[in-house]
PDB file of C-alpha atoms in Angstrom:
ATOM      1  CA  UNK A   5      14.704 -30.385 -34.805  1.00 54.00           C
ATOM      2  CA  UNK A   6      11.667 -32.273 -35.232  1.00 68.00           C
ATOM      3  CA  UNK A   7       9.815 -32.232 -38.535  1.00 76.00           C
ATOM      4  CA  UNK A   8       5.890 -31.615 -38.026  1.00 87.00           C
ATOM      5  CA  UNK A   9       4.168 -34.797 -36.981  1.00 94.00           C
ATOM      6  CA  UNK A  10       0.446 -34.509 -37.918  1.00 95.00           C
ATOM      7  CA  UNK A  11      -2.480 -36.552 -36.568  1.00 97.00           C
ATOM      8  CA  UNK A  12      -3.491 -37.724 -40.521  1.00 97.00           C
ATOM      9  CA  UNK A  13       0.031 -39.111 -41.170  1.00 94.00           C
ATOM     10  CA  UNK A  14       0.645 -41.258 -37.902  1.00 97.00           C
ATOM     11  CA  UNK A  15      -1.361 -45.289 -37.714  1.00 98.00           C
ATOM     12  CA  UNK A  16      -1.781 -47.380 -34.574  1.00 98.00           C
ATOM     13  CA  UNK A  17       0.693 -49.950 -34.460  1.00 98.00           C
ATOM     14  CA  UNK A  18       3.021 -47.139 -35.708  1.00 98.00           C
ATOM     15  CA  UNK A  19       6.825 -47.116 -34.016  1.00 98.00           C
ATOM     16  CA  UNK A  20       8.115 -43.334 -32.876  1.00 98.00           C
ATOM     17  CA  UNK A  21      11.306 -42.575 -33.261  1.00 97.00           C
ATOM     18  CA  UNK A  22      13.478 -44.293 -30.245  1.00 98.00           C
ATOM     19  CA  UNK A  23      15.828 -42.389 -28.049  1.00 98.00           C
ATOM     20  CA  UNK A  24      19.097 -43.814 -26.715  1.00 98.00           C
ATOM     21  CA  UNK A  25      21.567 -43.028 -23.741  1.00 95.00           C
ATOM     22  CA  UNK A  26      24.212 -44.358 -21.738  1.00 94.00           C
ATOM     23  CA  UNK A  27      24.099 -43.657 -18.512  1.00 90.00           C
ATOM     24  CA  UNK A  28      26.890 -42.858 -16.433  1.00 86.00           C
ATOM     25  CA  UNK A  29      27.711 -40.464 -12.928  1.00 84.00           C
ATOM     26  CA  UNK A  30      28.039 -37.255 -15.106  1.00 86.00           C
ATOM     27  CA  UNK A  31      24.149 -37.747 -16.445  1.00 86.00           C
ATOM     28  CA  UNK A  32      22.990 -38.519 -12.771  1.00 86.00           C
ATOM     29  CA  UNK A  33      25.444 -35.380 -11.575  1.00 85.00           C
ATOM     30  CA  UNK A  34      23.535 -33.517 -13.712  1.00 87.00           C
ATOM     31  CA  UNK A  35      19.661 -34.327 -13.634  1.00 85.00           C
ATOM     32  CA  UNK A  36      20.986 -33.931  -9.543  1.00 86.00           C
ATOM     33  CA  UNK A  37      22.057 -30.524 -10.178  1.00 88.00           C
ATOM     34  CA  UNK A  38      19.058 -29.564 -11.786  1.00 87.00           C
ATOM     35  CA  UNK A  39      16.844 -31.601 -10.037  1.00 81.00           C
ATOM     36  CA  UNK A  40      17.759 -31.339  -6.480  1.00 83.00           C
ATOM     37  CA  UNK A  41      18.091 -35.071  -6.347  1.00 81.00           C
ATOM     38  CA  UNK A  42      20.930 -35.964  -4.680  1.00 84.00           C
ATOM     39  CA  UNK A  43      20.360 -39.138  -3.186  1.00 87.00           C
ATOM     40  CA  UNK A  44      23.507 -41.339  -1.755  1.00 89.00           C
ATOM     41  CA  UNK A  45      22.219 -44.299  -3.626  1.00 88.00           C
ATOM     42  CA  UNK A  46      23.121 -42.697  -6.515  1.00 88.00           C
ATOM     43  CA  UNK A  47      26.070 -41.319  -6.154  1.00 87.00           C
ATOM     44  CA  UNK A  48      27.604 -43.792  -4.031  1.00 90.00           C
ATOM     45  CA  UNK A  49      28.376 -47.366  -4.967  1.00 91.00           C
ATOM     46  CA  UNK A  50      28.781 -48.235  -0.839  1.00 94.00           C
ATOM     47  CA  UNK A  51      24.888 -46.185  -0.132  1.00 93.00           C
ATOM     48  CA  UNK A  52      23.783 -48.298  -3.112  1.00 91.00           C
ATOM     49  CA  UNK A  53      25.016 -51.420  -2.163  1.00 93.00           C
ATOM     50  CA  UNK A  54      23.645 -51.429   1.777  1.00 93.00           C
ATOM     51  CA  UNK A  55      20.328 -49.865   0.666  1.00 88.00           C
ATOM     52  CA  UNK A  56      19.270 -52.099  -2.310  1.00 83.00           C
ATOM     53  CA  UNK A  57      22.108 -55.560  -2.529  1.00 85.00           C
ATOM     54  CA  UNK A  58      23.328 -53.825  -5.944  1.00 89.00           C
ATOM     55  CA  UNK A  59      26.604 -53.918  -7.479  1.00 91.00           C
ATOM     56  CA  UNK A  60      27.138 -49.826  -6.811  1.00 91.00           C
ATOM     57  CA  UNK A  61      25.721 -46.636  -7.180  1.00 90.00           C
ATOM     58  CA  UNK A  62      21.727 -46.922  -9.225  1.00 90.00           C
ATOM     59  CA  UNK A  63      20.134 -44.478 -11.676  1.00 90.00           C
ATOM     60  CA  UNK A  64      17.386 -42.285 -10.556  1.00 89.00           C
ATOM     61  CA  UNK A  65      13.791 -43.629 -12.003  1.00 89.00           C
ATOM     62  CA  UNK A  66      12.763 -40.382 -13.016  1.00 90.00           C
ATOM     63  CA  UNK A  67      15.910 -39.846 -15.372  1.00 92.00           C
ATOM     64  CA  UNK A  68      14.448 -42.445 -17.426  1.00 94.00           C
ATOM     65  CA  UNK A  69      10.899 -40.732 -17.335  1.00 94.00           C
ATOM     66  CA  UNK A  70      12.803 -37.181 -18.303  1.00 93.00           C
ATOM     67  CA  UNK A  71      14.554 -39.324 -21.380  1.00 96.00           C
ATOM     68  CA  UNK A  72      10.584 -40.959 -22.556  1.00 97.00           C
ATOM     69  CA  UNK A  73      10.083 -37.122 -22.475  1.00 96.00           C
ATOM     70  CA  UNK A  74      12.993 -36.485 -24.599  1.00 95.00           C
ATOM     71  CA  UNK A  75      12.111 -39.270 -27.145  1.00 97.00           C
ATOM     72  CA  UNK A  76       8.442 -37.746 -27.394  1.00 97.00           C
ATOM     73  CA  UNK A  77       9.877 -34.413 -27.965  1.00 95.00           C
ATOM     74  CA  UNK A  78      12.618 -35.389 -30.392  1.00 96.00           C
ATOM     75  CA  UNK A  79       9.157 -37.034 -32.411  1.00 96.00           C
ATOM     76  CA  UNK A  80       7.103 -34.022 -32.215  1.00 95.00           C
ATOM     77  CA  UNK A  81       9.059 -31.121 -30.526  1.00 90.00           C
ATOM     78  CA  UNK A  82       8.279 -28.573 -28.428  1.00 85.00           C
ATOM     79  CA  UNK A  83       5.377 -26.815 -29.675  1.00 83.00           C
ATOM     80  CA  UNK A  84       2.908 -29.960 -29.642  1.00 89.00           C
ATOM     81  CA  UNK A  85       1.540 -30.675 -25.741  1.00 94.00           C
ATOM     82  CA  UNK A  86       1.918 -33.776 -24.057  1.00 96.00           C
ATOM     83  CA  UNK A  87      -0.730 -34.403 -22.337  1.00 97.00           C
ATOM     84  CA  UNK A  88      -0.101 -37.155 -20.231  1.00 97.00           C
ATOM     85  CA  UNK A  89       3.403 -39.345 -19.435  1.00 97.00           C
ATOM     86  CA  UNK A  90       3.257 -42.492 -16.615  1.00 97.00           C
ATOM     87  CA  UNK A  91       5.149 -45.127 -16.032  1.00 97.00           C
ATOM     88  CA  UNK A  92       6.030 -47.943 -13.395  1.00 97.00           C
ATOM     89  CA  UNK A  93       9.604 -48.807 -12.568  1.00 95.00           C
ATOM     90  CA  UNK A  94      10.249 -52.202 -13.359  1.00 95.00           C
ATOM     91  CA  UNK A  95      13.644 -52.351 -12.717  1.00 94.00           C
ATOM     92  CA  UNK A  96      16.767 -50.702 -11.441  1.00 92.00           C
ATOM     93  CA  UNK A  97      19.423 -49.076 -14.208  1.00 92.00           C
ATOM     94  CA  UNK A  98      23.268 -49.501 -13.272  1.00 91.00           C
ATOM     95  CA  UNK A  99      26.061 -46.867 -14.179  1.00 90.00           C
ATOM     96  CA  UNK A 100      26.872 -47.489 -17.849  1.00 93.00           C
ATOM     97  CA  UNK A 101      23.591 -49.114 -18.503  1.00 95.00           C
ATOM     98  CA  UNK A 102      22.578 -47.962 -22.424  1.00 97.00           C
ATOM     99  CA  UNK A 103      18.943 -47.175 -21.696  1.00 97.00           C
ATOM    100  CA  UNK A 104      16.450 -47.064 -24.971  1.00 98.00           C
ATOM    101  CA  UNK A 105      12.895 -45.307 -24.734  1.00 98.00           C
ATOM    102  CA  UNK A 106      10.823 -46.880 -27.165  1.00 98.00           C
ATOM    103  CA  UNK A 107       6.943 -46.157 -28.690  1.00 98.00           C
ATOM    104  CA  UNK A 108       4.173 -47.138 -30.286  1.00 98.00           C
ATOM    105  CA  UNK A 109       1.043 -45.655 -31.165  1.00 98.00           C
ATOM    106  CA  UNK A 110      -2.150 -48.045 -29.450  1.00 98.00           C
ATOM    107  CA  UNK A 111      -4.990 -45.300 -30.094  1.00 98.00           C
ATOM    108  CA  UNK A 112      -5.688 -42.274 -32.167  1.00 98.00           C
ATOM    109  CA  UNK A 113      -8.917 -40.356 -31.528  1.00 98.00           C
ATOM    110  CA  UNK A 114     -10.602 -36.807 -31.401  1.00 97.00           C
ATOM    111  CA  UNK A 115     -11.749 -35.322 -28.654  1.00 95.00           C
ATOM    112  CA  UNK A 116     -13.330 -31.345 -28.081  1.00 95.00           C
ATOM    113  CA  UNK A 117     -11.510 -30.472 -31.363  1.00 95.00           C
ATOM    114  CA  UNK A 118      -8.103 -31.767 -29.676  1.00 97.00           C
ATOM    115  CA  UNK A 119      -6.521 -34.902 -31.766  1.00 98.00           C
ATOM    116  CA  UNK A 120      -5.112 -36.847 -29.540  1.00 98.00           C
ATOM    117  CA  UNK A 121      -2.863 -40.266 -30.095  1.00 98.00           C
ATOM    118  CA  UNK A 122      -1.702 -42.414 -27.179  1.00 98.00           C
ATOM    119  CA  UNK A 123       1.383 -44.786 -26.875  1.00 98.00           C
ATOM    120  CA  UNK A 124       2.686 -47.315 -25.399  1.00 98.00           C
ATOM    121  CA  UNK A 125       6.527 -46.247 -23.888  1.00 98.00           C
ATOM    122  CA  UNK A 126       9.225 -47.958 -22.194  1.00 98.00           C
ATOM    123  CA  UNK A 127      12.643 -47.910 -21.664  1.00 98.00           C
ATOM    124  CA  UNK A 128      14.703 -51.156 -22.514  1.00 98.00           C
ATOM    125  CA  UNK A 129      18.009 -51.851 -21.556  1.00 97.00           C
ATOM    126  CA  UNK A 130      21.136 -52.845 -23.541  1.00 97.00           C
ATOM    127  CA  UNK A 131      20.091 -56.650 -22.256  1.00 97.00           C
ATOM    128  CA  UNK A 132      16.902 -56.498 -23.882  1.00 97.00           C
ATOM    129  CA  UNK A 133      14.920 -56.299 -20.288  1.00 97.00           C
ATOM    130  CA  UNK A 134      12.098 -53.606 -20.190  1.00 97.00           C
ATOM    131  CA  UNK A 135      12.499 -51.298 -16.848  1.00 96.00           C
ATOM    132  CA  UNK A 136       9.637 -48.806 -16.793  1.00 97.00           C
ATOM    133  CA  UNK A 137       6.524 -49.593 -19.074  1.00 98.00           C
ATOM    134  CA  UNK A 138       3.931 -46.734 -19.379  1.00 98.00           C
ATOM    135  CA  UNK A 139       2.076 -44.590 -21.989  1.00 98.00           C
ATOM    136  CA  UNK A 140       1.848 -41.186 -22.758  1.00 98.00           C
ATOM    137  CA  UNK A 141      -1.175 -39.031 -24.865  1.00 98.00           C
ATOM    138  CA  UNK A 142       0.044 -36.354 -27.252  1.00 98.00           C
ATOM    139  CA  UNK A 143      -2.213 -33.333 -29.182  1.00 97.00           C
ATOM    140  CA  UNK A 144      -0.867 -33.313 -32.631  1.00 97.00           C
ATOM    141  CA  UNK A 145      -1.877 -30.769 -35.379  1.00 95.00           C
ATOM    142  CA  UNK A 146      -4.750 -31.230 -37.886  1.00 95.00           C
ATOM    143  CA  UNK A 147      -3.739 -30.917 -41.533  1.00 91.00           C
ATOM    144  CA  UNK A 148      -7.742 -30.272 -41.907  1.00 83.00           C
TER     145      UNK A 148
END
């Protein structure tokens, strides 16, 4: 569980927390289940292959979004809103890829009594190559 995060105790330039997974077909399997995403590309290695000239089967982009999620979460948890999460896929993740969502606070500022701090996200892979750059903008709570 997340300890409280308050806007006074966070600095731009400050690193979150990361958040690290492997990937594999029972993660996909299941963010299909849930999602209603279930896409040949990503569940078979011949559908991947034809459609994109990769090795097999790829992960769905929007896993890696749902992990950034996770990662903000895990900072902050679930009471505090995120107020914004976006992101460009870079690159494609392959089965067993170990994905890490990373942040850092660019911007802290007030705004109609909300304190807001925006970061810069993305997800890195176990190669050191950056696959979805974005941001995201956070409310946290006011110790004042």
């Amino acid at each position: 569980m997340a300890e409280n995060v308050y806007f006074e105790d966070v600095n731009v330039g400050d690193d979150i927390p990361s958040f690290t997974r492997q990937t594999d077909l029972m993660h996909w399997n299941r963010y299909a289940a849930v999602n209603d995403e279930f896409v040949y590309i990503h569940m078979d290695d011949e559908a991947g292959r034809a459609a994109a000239n990769e090795p097999g089967a790829f992960g769905m982009g929007n896993l890696r979004w749902a992990y950034l999620l996770n990662m903000l979460r895990e900072w902050v948890g679930d009471e505090v809103d995120v107020r914004e999460l976006g992101v460009q896929f870079r690159a494609i993740n392959q089965k067993n890829d170990v994905l890490t969502c990373v942040g850092t606070i660019t911007e802290k500022i007030e705004e109609n009594g909300d304190h807001l701090v925006r970061l810069d996200t993305n997800v890195i892979n176990q190669d050191g190559v950056a696959t979805c750059p974005g941001h995201a903008v956070v409310a946290l709570p006011s110790r004042g």
